[in-house]
Coordinates of C-alpha atoms and ligand atoms in Angstrom, one line a residue:
Chain A
X1 CA -15.1 14.6 33.4
X2 CA -12.4 12.2 34.5
X3 CA -14.2 9.5 32.6
X4 CA -14.4 11.7 29.6
X5 CA -10.7 12.5 29.7
X6 CA -10.0 8.8 30.2
X7 CA -11.9 8.1 27.0
X8 CA -10.1 10.8 25.2
X9 CA -6.8 9.2 26.1
X10 CA -8.0 5.8 24.9
X11 CA -9.3 7.4 21.7
X12 CA -6.0 9.1 21.1
X13 CA -4.2 5.8 21.4
X14 CA -6.5 4.0 19.0
X15 CA -6.5 7.0 16.7
X16 CA -2.8 7.0 16.5
X17 CA -2.7 3.5 15.2
X18 CA -5.5 4.2 12.7
X19 CA -3.7 7.3 11.6
X20 CA -0.4 5.5 10.9
X21 CA -2.3 3.0 8.7
X22 CA -4.4 5.6 7.0
X23 CA -1.4 7.4 5.7
X24 CA -0.6 4.4 3.6
X25 CA -4.0 4.4 2.0
X26 CA -4.0 8.1 1.3
X27 CA -0.5 8.3 -0.1
X28 CA -1.0 5.5 -2.5
X29 CA -4.3 7.0 -3.5
X30 CA -2.7 10.4 -4.0
X31 CA 0.0 9.1 -6.3
X32 CA -1.7 6.5 -8.4
X33 CA -5.4 7.1 -7.7
X34 CA -6.0 3.6 -6.4
X35 CA -7.3 2.1 -3.1
X36 CA -4.7 -0.4 -2.0
X37 CA -7.1 -2.8 -0.3
X38 CA -4.1 -5.0 0.7
X39 CA -2.8 -2.3 3.0
X40 CA -4.7 -3.6 6.0
X41 CA -3.0 -7.0 5.5
X42 CA 0.3 -5.3 5.2
X43 CA -0.4 -3.9 8.7
X44 CA -1.4 -7.4 9.9
X45 CA 1.8 -8.8 8.4
X46 CA 3.8 -6.1 10.2
X47 CA 2.2 -7.2 13.5
X48 CA 3.1 -10.8 12.7
X49 CA 6.7 -10.0 11.9
X50 CA 7.0 -8.1 15.1
X51 CA 5.6 -11.2 16.9
X52 CA 8.1 -13.5 15.2
X53 CA 10.9 -11.1 16.1
X54 CA 9.7 -10.9 19.7
X55 CA 9.7 -14.7 20.0
X56 CA 13.1 -15.0 18.4
X57 CA 14.5 -12.3 20.8
X58 CA 13.0 -13.9 23.9
X59 CA 14.2 -17.3 23.0
X60 CA 17.7 -16.2 22.1
X61 CA 18.4 -13.9 25.0
X62 CA 17.7 -14.3 28.7
X63 CA 16.4 -10.8 28.9
X64 CA 16.2 -7.9 26.5
X65 CA 15.4 -4.4 27.5
X66 CA 11.9 -3.6 26.4
X67 CA 12.9 -0.4 24.5
X68 CA 15.5 -2.4 22.5
X69 CA 13.1 -5.2 21.8
X70 CA 10.4 -2.8 20.6
X71 CA 12.9 -1.0 18.4
X72 CA 14.3 -4.2 16.8
X73 CA 10.7 -5.4 16.3
X74 CA 9.7 -2.2 14.6
X75 CA 12.7 -2.0 12.4
X76 CA 12.5 -5.6 11.2
X77 CA 8.8 -5.2 10.6
X78 CA 9.4 -2.1 8.6
X79 CA 12.0 -3.7 6.5
X80 CA 10.0 -6.9 5.8
X81 CA 6.6 -5.2 5.1
X82 CA 8.4 -2.7 2.8
X83 CA 9.7 -5.7 0.9
X84 CA 6.2 -7.2 0.7
X85 CA 4.6 -3.9 -0.5
X86 CA 7.3 -3.1 -2.9
X87 CA 6.9 -6.6 -4.5
X88 CA 3.1 -6.4 -4.5
X89 CA 3.3 -3.0 -6.3
X90 CA 5.8 -4.2 -8.8
X91 CA 4.2 -7.6 -9.5
X92 CA 0.5 -7.0 -9.2
X93 CA -0.2 -3.3 -9.7
X94 CA 2.4 -1.8 -12.0
X95 CA 1.6 -4.1 -15.0
X96 CA -2.0 -2.8 -14.7
X97 CA -1.2 0.8 -14.7
X98 CA -3.0 2.5 -17.6
X99 CA -5.6 -0.2 -17.9
X100 CA -9.2 0.3 -16.9
X101 CA -9.8 1.8 -13.5
X102 CA -11.3 -1.1 -11.7
X103 CA -8.5 -3.6 -12.6
X104 CA -6.0 -2.5 -10.0
X105 CA -8.8 -2.3 -7.4
X106 CA -9.9 -5.9 -8.1
X107 CA -6.3 -7.0 -8.0
X108 CA -5.8 -5.3 -4.6
X109 CA -8.8 -7.1 -3.1
X110 CA -7.3 -10.3 -4.5
X111 CA -3.9 -9.4 -3.0
X112 CA -5.6 -8.8 0.4
X113 CA -7.3 -12.2 0.4
X114 CA -4.0 -13.8 -0.7
X115 CA -2.0 -12.2 2.0
X116 CA -4.4 -13.1 4.8
X117 CA -4.7 -16.7 3.5
X118 CA -1.0 -16.9 3.3
X119 CA -0.6 -15.9 6.9
X120 CA -3.4 -18.2 7.9
X121 CA -1.8 -21.2 6.2
X122 CA 1.8 -20.5 7.4
X123 CA 1.0 -19.2 10.9
X124 CA -2.2 -21.1 11.7
X125 CA -5.7 -19.7 12.1
X126 CA -5.6 -19.2 15.9
X127 CA -4.9 -16.0 17.8
X128 CA -1.2 -15.6 18.6
X129 CA -0.7 -14.1 22.0
X130 CA 2.5 -12.6 23.5
X131 CA 3.2 -11.9 27.1
X132 CA 2.7 -8.4 28.3
X133 CA 5.7 -6.4 27.3
X134 CA 5.0 -3.2 29.1
X135 CA 2.7 -3.1 32.1
X136 CA 3.3 0.1 34.0
X137 CA 0.2 2.3 34.5
X138 CA 0.3 5.8 35.9
X139 CA -2.5 7.3 37.9
X140 CA -2.9 11.0 37.6
X141 CA -5.9 12.6 39.3
X142 CA -8.0 9.6 38.9
X143 CA -7.1 9.0 35.3
X144 CA -5.0 6.1 34.4
X145 CA -2.6 6.3 31.6
X146 CA -0.6 3.2 30.7
X147 CA 3.0 3.3 29.6
X148 CA 1.8 1.4 26.4
X149 CA -0.4 4.3 25.6
X150 CA 2.3 6.9 26.1
X151 CA 4.6 4.8 23.9
X152 CA 2.0 4.6 21.1
X153 CA 1.3 8.3 21.2
X154 CA 5.0 9.3 21.3
X155 CA 6.2 7.0 18.6
X156 CA 3.3 8.1 16.4
X157 CA 4.1 11.8 17.0
X158 CA 7.8 11.4 16.3
X159 CA 7.1 9.4 13.1
X160 CA 4.6 11.8 11.8
X161 CA 7.0 14.7 12.4
X162 CA 9.7 12.9 10.5
X163 CA 7.2 12.0 7.8
X164 CA 6.0 15.5 7.5
X165 CA 9.5 16.7 7.1
X166 CA 10.2 14.1 4.4
X167 CA 7.2 14.9 2.4
X168 CA 7.3 18.7 2.6
X169 CA 11.0 19.6 2.9
X170 CA 13.1 17.0 1.0
X171 CA 13.6 16.5 -2.7
X172 CA 12.1 13.0 -2.4
X173 CA 8.9 14.4 -0.9
X174 CA 8.8 17.1 -3.7
X175 CA 9.1 14.5 -6.3
X176 CA 6.3 12.5 -4.7
X177 CA 4.0 15.5 -4.7
X178 CA 5.0 16.3 -8.3
X179 CA 4.1 12.8 -9.4
X180 CA 0.8 13.2 -7.5
X181 CA -0.1 16.3 -9.3
X182 CA 1.2 15.6 -12.9
X183 CA 3.1 12.4 -13.5
X184 CA 3.9 13.2 -17.1
X185 CA 5.4 16.6 -16.2
X186 CA 7.4 15.1 -13.4
X187 CA 9.0 12.6 -15.9
X188 CA 9.7 15.5 -18.3
X189 CA 11.8 17.0 -15.4
X190 CA 13.8 13.9 -15.0
X191 CA 11.9 12.3 -12.1
X192 CA 11.8 8.5 -12.3
X193 CA 8.0 8.1 -11.7
X194 CA 8.1 4.3 -11.2
X195 CA 10.8 4.5 -8.6
X196 CA 8.9 7.3 -6.8
X197 CA 5.7 5.2 -6.7
X198 CA 7.8 2.3 -5.3
X199 CA 9.1 4.5 -2.6
X200 CA 5.6 5.7 -1.7
X201 CA 4.6 2.0 -1.2
X202 CA 7.6 1.5 1.0
X203 CA 6.8 4.5 3.1
X204 CA 3.2 3.4 3.5
X205 CA 4.3 -0.1 4.5
X206 CA 6.8 1.2 7.0
X207 CA 4.2 3.2 8.8
X208 CA 1.8 0.3 8.8
X209 CA 4.5 -2.0 10.2
X210 CA 5.0 0.4 13.1
X211 CA 1.2 0.5 13.6
X212 CA 1.3 -3.3 13.6
X213 CA 4.1 -3.5 16.2
X214 CA 2.3 -1.0 18.4
X215 CA -1.0 -2.9 18.0
X216 CA 0.7 -6.2 19.0
X217 CA 2.2 -4.5 22.1
X218 CA -1.1 -2.9 23.0
X219 CA -3.4 -5.9 22.7
X220 CA -0.8 -8.6 23.1
X221 CA -2.4 -10.7 20.4
X222 CA -2.7 -10.9 16.7
X223 CA -4.4 -13.2 14.2
X224 CA -4.4 -13.5 10.4
X225 CA -7.7 -11.7 10.1
X226 CA -6.6 -8.7 12.1
X227 CA -5.8 -6.8 8.9
X228 CA -9.4 -6.5 7.9
X229 CA -11.3 -4.4 10.6
X230 CA -8.4 -2.0 11.4
X231 CA -7.7 -1.8 7.7
X232 CA -11.2 -0.8 6.9
X233 CA -11.3 1.7 9.8
X234 CA -8.1 3.2 8.6
X235 CA -9.4 3.5 5.1
X236 CA -12.5 5.1 6.6
X237 CA -10.2 7.5 8.4
X238 CA -8.5 8.4 5.2
X239 CA -11.8 9.1 3.4
X240 CA -13.2 11.0 6.4
X241 CA -10.1 13.2 6.5
X242 CA -10.1 13.6 2.7
X243 CA -8.4 10.9 0.7
X244 CA -5.2 12.1 -0.7
X245 CA -4.6 14.5 2.2
X246 CA -1.8 13.6 4.7
X247 CA -3.0 15.8 7.6
X248 CA -6.5 14.5 6.7
X249 CA -5.4 10.9 7.3
X250 CA -4.1 11.7 10.7
X251 CA -7.1 13.8 11.6
X252 CA -9.5 11.1 10.3
X253 CA -7.6 8.4 12.3
X254 CA -7.9 10.4 15.5
X255 CA -11.6 11.1 14.9
X256 CA -12.3 7.4 14.3
X257 CA -10.4 6.6 17.5
X258 CA -12.3 9.1 19.5
X259 CA -15.7 8.1 18.1
X260 CA -15.0 4.5 18.8
X261 CA -13.8 5.0 22.4
X262 CA -16.6 7.5 23.2
X263 CA -19.3 5.3 21.7
X264 CA -18.1 2.2 23.6
X265 CA -17.9 4.2 26.8
X266 CA -21.2 6.0 26.7
X267 CA -23.4 3.8 24.6
X268 CA -22.6 0.2 23.7
X269 CA -19.4 -1.5 22.9
X270 CA -21.3 -3.7 20.5
X271 CA -22.0 -1.0 18.0
X272 CA -18.8 0.9 18.1
X273 CA -17.9 -0.1 14.5
X274 CA -21.3 0.8 13.3
X275 CA -20.9 4.2 14.9
X276 CA -17.7 4.9 13.2
X277 CA -19.1 4.1 9.8
X278 CA -22.3 5.9 10.4
X279 CA -20.3 9.1 11.2
X280 CA -18.4 8.5 7.9
X281 CA -21.6 8.3 5.9
X282 CA -23.0 11.4 7.5
X283 CA -19.8 13.4 6.9
X284 CA -19.6 12.3 3.3
X285 CA -23.2 13.5 2.6
X286 CA -22.2 17.0 3.7
X287 CA -18.5 17.0 2.8
X288 CA -18.1 14.6 -0.1
X289 CA -14.4 15.2 -0.4
X290 CA -13.8 14.7 3.4
X291 CA -12.8 17.1 6.0
X292 CA -9.4 18.3 4.6
X293 CA -9.8 17.0 1.1
X294 CA -9.7 19.4 -1.8
X295 CA -12.8 19.9 -3.7
X296 CA -12.6 18.6 -7.3
X297 CA -12.8 22.0 -9.0
X298 CA -9.4 23.5 -9.6
X299 CA -7.9 26.1 -11.8
X300 CA -5.4 24.8 -14.4
Chain B
X1 CA 24.6 25.0 -40.9
X2 CA 26.5 25.9 -37.8
X3 CA 27.9 22.8 -36.0
X4 CA 26.6 19.3 -35.9
X5 CA 23.0 18.2 -35.4
X6 CA 22.1 18.2 -31.8
X7 CA 18.7 16.8 -32.4
X8 CA 18.0 14.6 -35.4
X9 CA 14.5 13.3 -36.0
X10 CA 14.1 10.9 -39.0
X11 CA 11.0 9.4 -40.3
X12 CA 9.0 9.6 -37.0
X13 CA 5.5 8.3 -37.0
X14 CA 3.4 8.7 -33.9
X15 CA -0.1 7.3 -33.3
X16 CA -2.9 8.0 -30.8
X17 CA -4.6 4.6 -30.8
X18 CA -5.1 3.9 -34.5
X19 CA -5.0 7.6 -35.5
X20 CA -1.7 8.6 -37.0
X21 CA -0.7 12.1 -35.8
X22 CA 2.8 12.2 -37.3
X23 CA 3.5 10.7 -40.8
X24 CA 7.2 10.3 -41.0
X25 CA 8.6 13.6 -39.8
X26 CA 12.2 14.7 -40.5
X27 CA 13.5 17.6 -38.4
X28 CA 17.0 18.4 -37.3
X29 CA 18.2 21.1 -35.0
X30 CA 21.9 22.0 -34.9
X31 CA 23.8 23.1 -31.9
X32 CA 23.4 26.8 -31.3
X33 CA 20.4 27.2 -33.5
X34 CA 16.9 28.6 -32.8
X35 CA 14.5 26.5 -34.9
X36 CA 10.8 27.3 -35.2
X37 CA 8.0 24.9 -36.1
X38 CA 4.9 26.5 -37.3
X39 CA 1.6 25.0 -38.5
X40 CA -2.2 25.2 -38.1
X41 CA -4.1 23.8 -35.1
X42 CA -4.0 20.0 -34.9
X43 CA -1.0 19.7 -37.3
X44 CA 0.9 17.7 -34.9
X45 CA 3.4 20.2 -33.5
X46 CA 2.8 19.4 -29.8
X47 CA 2.8 15.7 -30.6
X48 CA 6.3 16.1 -32.1
X49 CA 7.5 17.9 -29.0
X50 CA 6.2 15.2 -26.7
X51 CA 7.4 12.4 -29.0
X52 CA 10.9 13.7 -28.5
X53 CA 10.4 12.8 -24.8
X54 CA 8.9 9.4 -25.7
X55 CA 5.4 10.2 -24.5
X56 CA 3.7 9.2 -26.8
X57 CA 6.4 6.9 -28.2
X58 CA 7.3 7.0 -31.8
X59 CA 6.1 3.9 -33.6
X60 CA 8.7 4.1 -36.2
X61 CA 11.6 6.3 -37.1
X62 CA 14.5 7.4 -34.9
X63 CA 15.3 10.3 -32.6
X64 CA 18.9 11.0 -31.9
X65 CA 20.1 13.6 -29.3
X66 CA 23.7 14.5 -29.1
X67 CA 24.7 11.2 -30.7
X68 CA 22.5 9.1 -28.4
X69 CA 19.5 7.3 -29.7
X70 CA 16.6 8.2 -27.5
X71 CA 13.7 6.8 -29.4
X72 CA 13.0 4.0 -26.9
X73 CA 14.6 5.6 -23.8
X74 CA 12.5 6.2 -20.7
X75 CA 11.1 9.7 -20.5
X76 CA 13.0 10.7 -17.3
X77 CA 16.3 9.5 -18.8
X78 CA 15.7 11.6 -21.9
X79 CA 15.3 14.6 -19.5
X80 CA 18.5 13.7 -17.8
X81 CA 20.4 14.2 -21.1
X82 CA 19.5 17.9 -20.6
X83 CA 16.5 18.3 -22.8
X84 CA 14.0 20.6 -21.1
X85 CA 10.5 21.4 -22.2
X86 CA 7.9 24.0 -21.5
X87 CA 5.0 21.9 -22.8
X88 CA 1.6 22.7 -24.2
X89 CA -0.7 23.7 -21.4
X90 CA 2.3 24.7 -19.2
X91 CA 1.7 21.9 -16.8
X92 CA 2.6 23.9 -13.7
X93 CA 2.3 21.8 -10.5
X94 CA -0.9 23.4 -9.2
X95 CA -0.5 22.7 -5.5
X96 CA 3.2 23.6 -5.3
X97 CA 4.4 27.1 -4.8
X98 CA 6.3 29.0 -7.5
X99 CA 9.5 28.3 -5.6
X100 CA 8.8 24.5 -5.5
X101 CA 8.0 24.5 -9.2
X102 CA 11.3 26.0 -9.9
X103 CA 13.0 23.6 -7.6
X104 CA 11.4 20.8 -9.5
X105 CA 13.1 22.2 -12.6
X106 CA 16.4 22.0 -10.8
X107 CA 16.0 18.4 -9.6
X108 CA 18.5 17.0 -12.1
X109 CA 21.3 18.6 -10.1
X110 CA 19.6 18.2 -6.8
X111 CA 19.3 22.0 -6.4
X112 CA 23.1 22.4 -6.6
X113 CA 22.8 25.5 -8.9
X114 CA 19.4 26.5 -7.6
X115 CA 20.4 29.8 -6.0
X116 CA 22.5 30.9 -8.8
X117 CA 20.0 29.9 -11.6
X118 CA 16.9 31.2 -9.8
X119 CA 18.4 34.7 -9.9
X120 CA 18.7 34.4 -13.7
X121 CA 15.1 33.3 -13.9
X122 CA 14.0 36.2 -11.7
X123 CA 16.0 38.6 -13.8
X124 CA 14.1 37.4 -16.9
X125 CA 10.7 37.3 -15.1
X126 CA 10.7 39.7 -12.1
X127 CA 7.1 38.9 -11.7
X128 CA 7.9 35.4 -10.5
X129 CA 10.0 36.7 -7.7
X130 CA 7.0 38.7 -6.4
X131 CA 4.9 35.5 -6.5
X132 CA 7.5 33.2 -5.0
X133 CA 5.3 31.7 -2.3
X134 CA 2.1 31.6 -4.3
X135 CA 0.6 28.3 -5.4
X136 CA 1.1 27.5 -9.1
X137 CA -2.6 26.8 -9.7
X138 CA -3.6 30.3 -8.6
X139 CA -1.2 32.1 -10.9
X140 CA -2.6 34.0 -14.0
X141 CA -2.1 32.4 -17.3
X142 CA 0.7 34.6 -18.3
X143 CA 2.5 34.1 -14.9
X144 CA 2.1 30.3 -15.4
X145 CA 3.7 30.7 -18.9
X146 CA 6.7 32.5 -17.3
X147 CA 7.0 29.9 -14.6
X148 CA 6.8 27.1 -17.1
X149 CA 9.7 28.6 -19.1
X150 CA 11.6 29.4 -16.0
X151 CA 11.2 25.9 -14.7
X152 CA 12.6 24.5 -18.0
X153 CA 15.6 26.9 -17.8
X154 CA 16.3 25.7 -14.2
X155 CA 17.3 22.3 -15.7
X156 CA 20.4 23.9 -17.4
X157 CA 19.3 22.4 -20.7
X158 CA 21.4 21.8 -23.8
X159 CA 18.2 21.9 -25.8
X160 CA 15.1 23.9 -24.8
X161 CA 11.7 22.9 -26.3
X162 CA 9.1 25.6 -26.0
X163 CA 5.5 24.8 -27.0
X164 CA 3.9 28.1 -27.8
X165 CA 5.7 30.3 -25.3
X166 CA 3.7 33.4 -26.4
X167 CA 0.3 31.9 -25.8
X168 CA -1.9 34.0 -23.7
X169 CA 0.8 36.7 -23.0
X170 CA 0.5 40.4 -23.6
X171 CA 2.5 41.6 -26.6
X172 CA 5.1 43.4 -24.4
X173 CA 5.7 40.1 -22.4
X174 CA 6.0 38.2 -25.7
X175 CA 8.6 40.6 -26.8
X176 CA 10.4 40.1 -23.5
X177 CA 10.3 36.4 -23.8
X178 CA 11.6 36.4 -27.4
X179 CA 14.3 38.8 -26.5
X180 CA 15.2 36.5 -23.6
X181 CA 15.4 33.5 -25.9
X182 CA 17.6 35.4 -28.3
X183 CA 19.8 36.5 -25.4
X184 CA 20.2 33.0 -24.0
X185 CA 21.0 31.7 -27.4
X186 CA 23.6 34.4 -28.1
X187 CA 25.3 34.5 -24.7
X188 CA 25.1 30.9 -23.6
X189 CA 24.7 29.1 -27.0
X190 CA 21.4 27.6 -25.8
X191 CA 19.8 25.6 -28.6
X192 CA 16.1 26.3 -28.9
X193 CA 13.3 24.4 -30.8
X194 CA 10.0 26.2 -30.5
X195 CA 6.5 25.8 -31.7
X196 CA 4.6 29.0 -32.3
X197 CA 1.2 30.3 -33.5
X198 CA 2.8 33.7 -33.7
X199 CA 4.5 32.7 -36.9
X200 CA 5.8 36.2 -37.7
X201 CA 7.6 36.6 -34.4
X202 CA 8.9 33.1 -34.4
X203 CA 10.4 33.2 -37.9
X204 CA 12.0 36.5 -37.2
X205 CA 13.6 35.0 -34.1
X206 CA 14.6 31.7 -35.6
X207 CA 17.6 30.8 -37.6
X208 CA 15.5 28.2 -39.4
X209 CA 11.9 27.1 -39.5
X210 CA 9.7 24.1 -40.4
X211 CA 6.1 24.2 -41.6
X212 CA 3.9 21.3 -40.5
X213 CA 0.6 20.3 -42.2
X214 CA -1.4 17.3 -41.1
X215 CA 1.5 15.5 -39.5
X216 CA 3.9 16.2 -42.4
X217 CA 6.7 18.6 -42.7
X218 CA 5.9 20.4 -45.9
X219 CA 8.5 23.1 -46.0
X220 CA 11.6 24.2 -44.3
X221 CA 14.1 27.0 -44.8
X222 CA 15.8 29.9 -43.1
X223 CA 13.6 32.1 -41.0
X224 CA 13.9 34.9 -43.6
X225 CA 13.2 32.6 -46.5
X226 CA 10.0 31.3 -45.0
X227 CA 8.9 34.9 -44.0
X228 CA 9.3 35.9 -47.6
X229 CA 7.5 32.8 -49.0
X230 CA 4.1 33.9 -50.4
X231 CA 2.3 30.7 -49.5
X232 CA 3.4 31.0 -45.9
X233 CA 2.5 34.6 -45.9
X234 CA -1.0 33.7 -47.1
X235 CA -1.5 30.8 -44.7
X236 CA 0.1 31.9 -41.5
X237 CA 1.0 35.6 -41.6
X238 CA -1.7 37.7 -43.4
X239 CA -4.1 38.9 -40.9
X240 CA -2.0 37.4 -38.1
X241 CA -0.1 39.3 -35.6
X242 CA 2.6 41.4 -37.1
Ligands
ATP1 N1 -4.1 12.4 -26.4 C1 -4.6 12.4 -27.7 N2 -5.4 11.4 -28.1 C2 -5.9 11.4 -29.3 N3 -5.6 12.2 -30.2 C3 -4.8 13.3 -30.0 C4 -4.2 13.4 -28.7 N4 -3.4 14.5 -28.6 C5 -3.5 15.0 -29.8 N5 -4.4 14.3 -30.6 C6 -4.7 14.6 -32.1 O1 -3.5 14.6 -32.8 C7 -3.5 15.7 -33.7 C8 -2.2 16.6 -33.5 O2 -2.4 17.2 -32.3 P1 -1.3 18.3 -31.7 O3 -1.7 18.6 -30.3 O4 0.0 17.7 -31.9 O5 -1.5 19.5 -32.6 P2 -0.8 20.9 -32.6 O6 -0.2 21.1 -33.9 O7 0.0 21.1 -31.4 O8 -2.1 21.9 -32.5 P3 -2.3 23.3 -31.7 O9 -1.7 24.3 -32.5 O10 -3.8 23.4 -31.7 O11 -1.7 23.1 -30.3 C9 -4.8 16.4 -33.5 O12 -5.6 15.9 -34.5 C10 -5.3 15.9 -32.2 O13 -6.7 15.9 -32.2
MG2 MG1 -0.1 22.2 -29.7

């Protein structure tokens, strides 16, 4: 039982990171109907920027409180990845809006390769480690919870709450949902659709940057290829939860996290990725639109 | 005519791909008028309504609103000049509640006048008030029509475009809507340009009317003139709803 709870906690930690990334996939899909394959690389770039900020901070100051360091890392990573994603949307995707469906998809795959190669060339192909930032571990009834895990879950919960509020209760969120449901009508009501789409890319990038920072803090290492596997898993999470659905992205992320940690704990660590994807395949056979996705039929 | 032209459409041609849907349309709507556009299915009425908003864009000709040339202006900026439309197909946001749909209508002023204006809309369509929390996609056709008109009114328009406001509504509700349009026109000077299949009702309501055939305006005149015209009676009125 203790072991099980331990795995649950590990799964929750992983799942939080996947969930944060998955939101970017699902929001972009919701608003322009395209899978932004470069999103995993945006996450990786977020982790790299956090790394660079960390190195800068530790070389500039004798000691920086960890909370402050993490906060600065996150904020700078959010700003920079937002700039990246905003530019990518404007330069690579917007001109293709309204062309055939596969065009933006192919461009996104190209963007993904370009970004990871760019990081490989500028930062080098090797793993980049940082020293342990947070090392405290709490033992409660035989279960160990690290402070890192607590930070990840708390930061994710706070962000998701803010994000939920933004999407459901503000005029910006309403405009986003309107563009998602009927872009032309939104424009007839005075909504600047291009701007709303840009903001969606910025929001997705910000959450991915936080996920990247948390990833770096948790594993203490990042490499140029780290966008791929977490990116694909987060995408899987988004599909599993129902692409286009925000709660679905979070739920899917948590599920993938749980499946992965349970599988590694009880079966074999080697096949953990296969397990996650097999579950996806099975779910999609029975629930083609994902767990919380809406079925295609709709009045109107 | 009363006042200056609020909307002036000159020689507008609109294409869908290579197919021309409007062949040089001239229409003007003066401030304070109610103008009706009638015509058979596929004549190009909805195309004209949407061309005013630049979606689709006119390939040639000009559209001037309140002295500003809007022919090439982005759609959302045209809306910000206070032109509102209840478009063909109603285009209610299906996964938003009635309230959120109305809030979308009020987004130009960032909900500043929302509370005040929503009461006016509820006064016109009490049914919407009962349905305030219901999702747009689950409303009945008539309720969606009311919501679409209500949402357009929430924008505090100078010019209101209505594409078949009576479509799918019970005769009593149609009368209510026409009465409401007349009332808004009289008390607030709201200018209205509407497309109608219900030609009789529309021409009775309108100060002036235009008749569109195959992408051309073939006739225009005061509502009463058009109503009395034998050709129009034969084409659009006889056997129609009286
Ligand atoms: N998106 C489109 N793509 C191609 N052709 C279109 C499109 N929309 C309209 N058309 C064509 O343009 C012509 C005018 O259509 P429009 O919808 O403006 O007619 P309408 O007068 O509003 O008819 P109705 O009374 O049936 O609503 C029609 O021949 C129609 O088939
Ligand atoms: Mg029409």
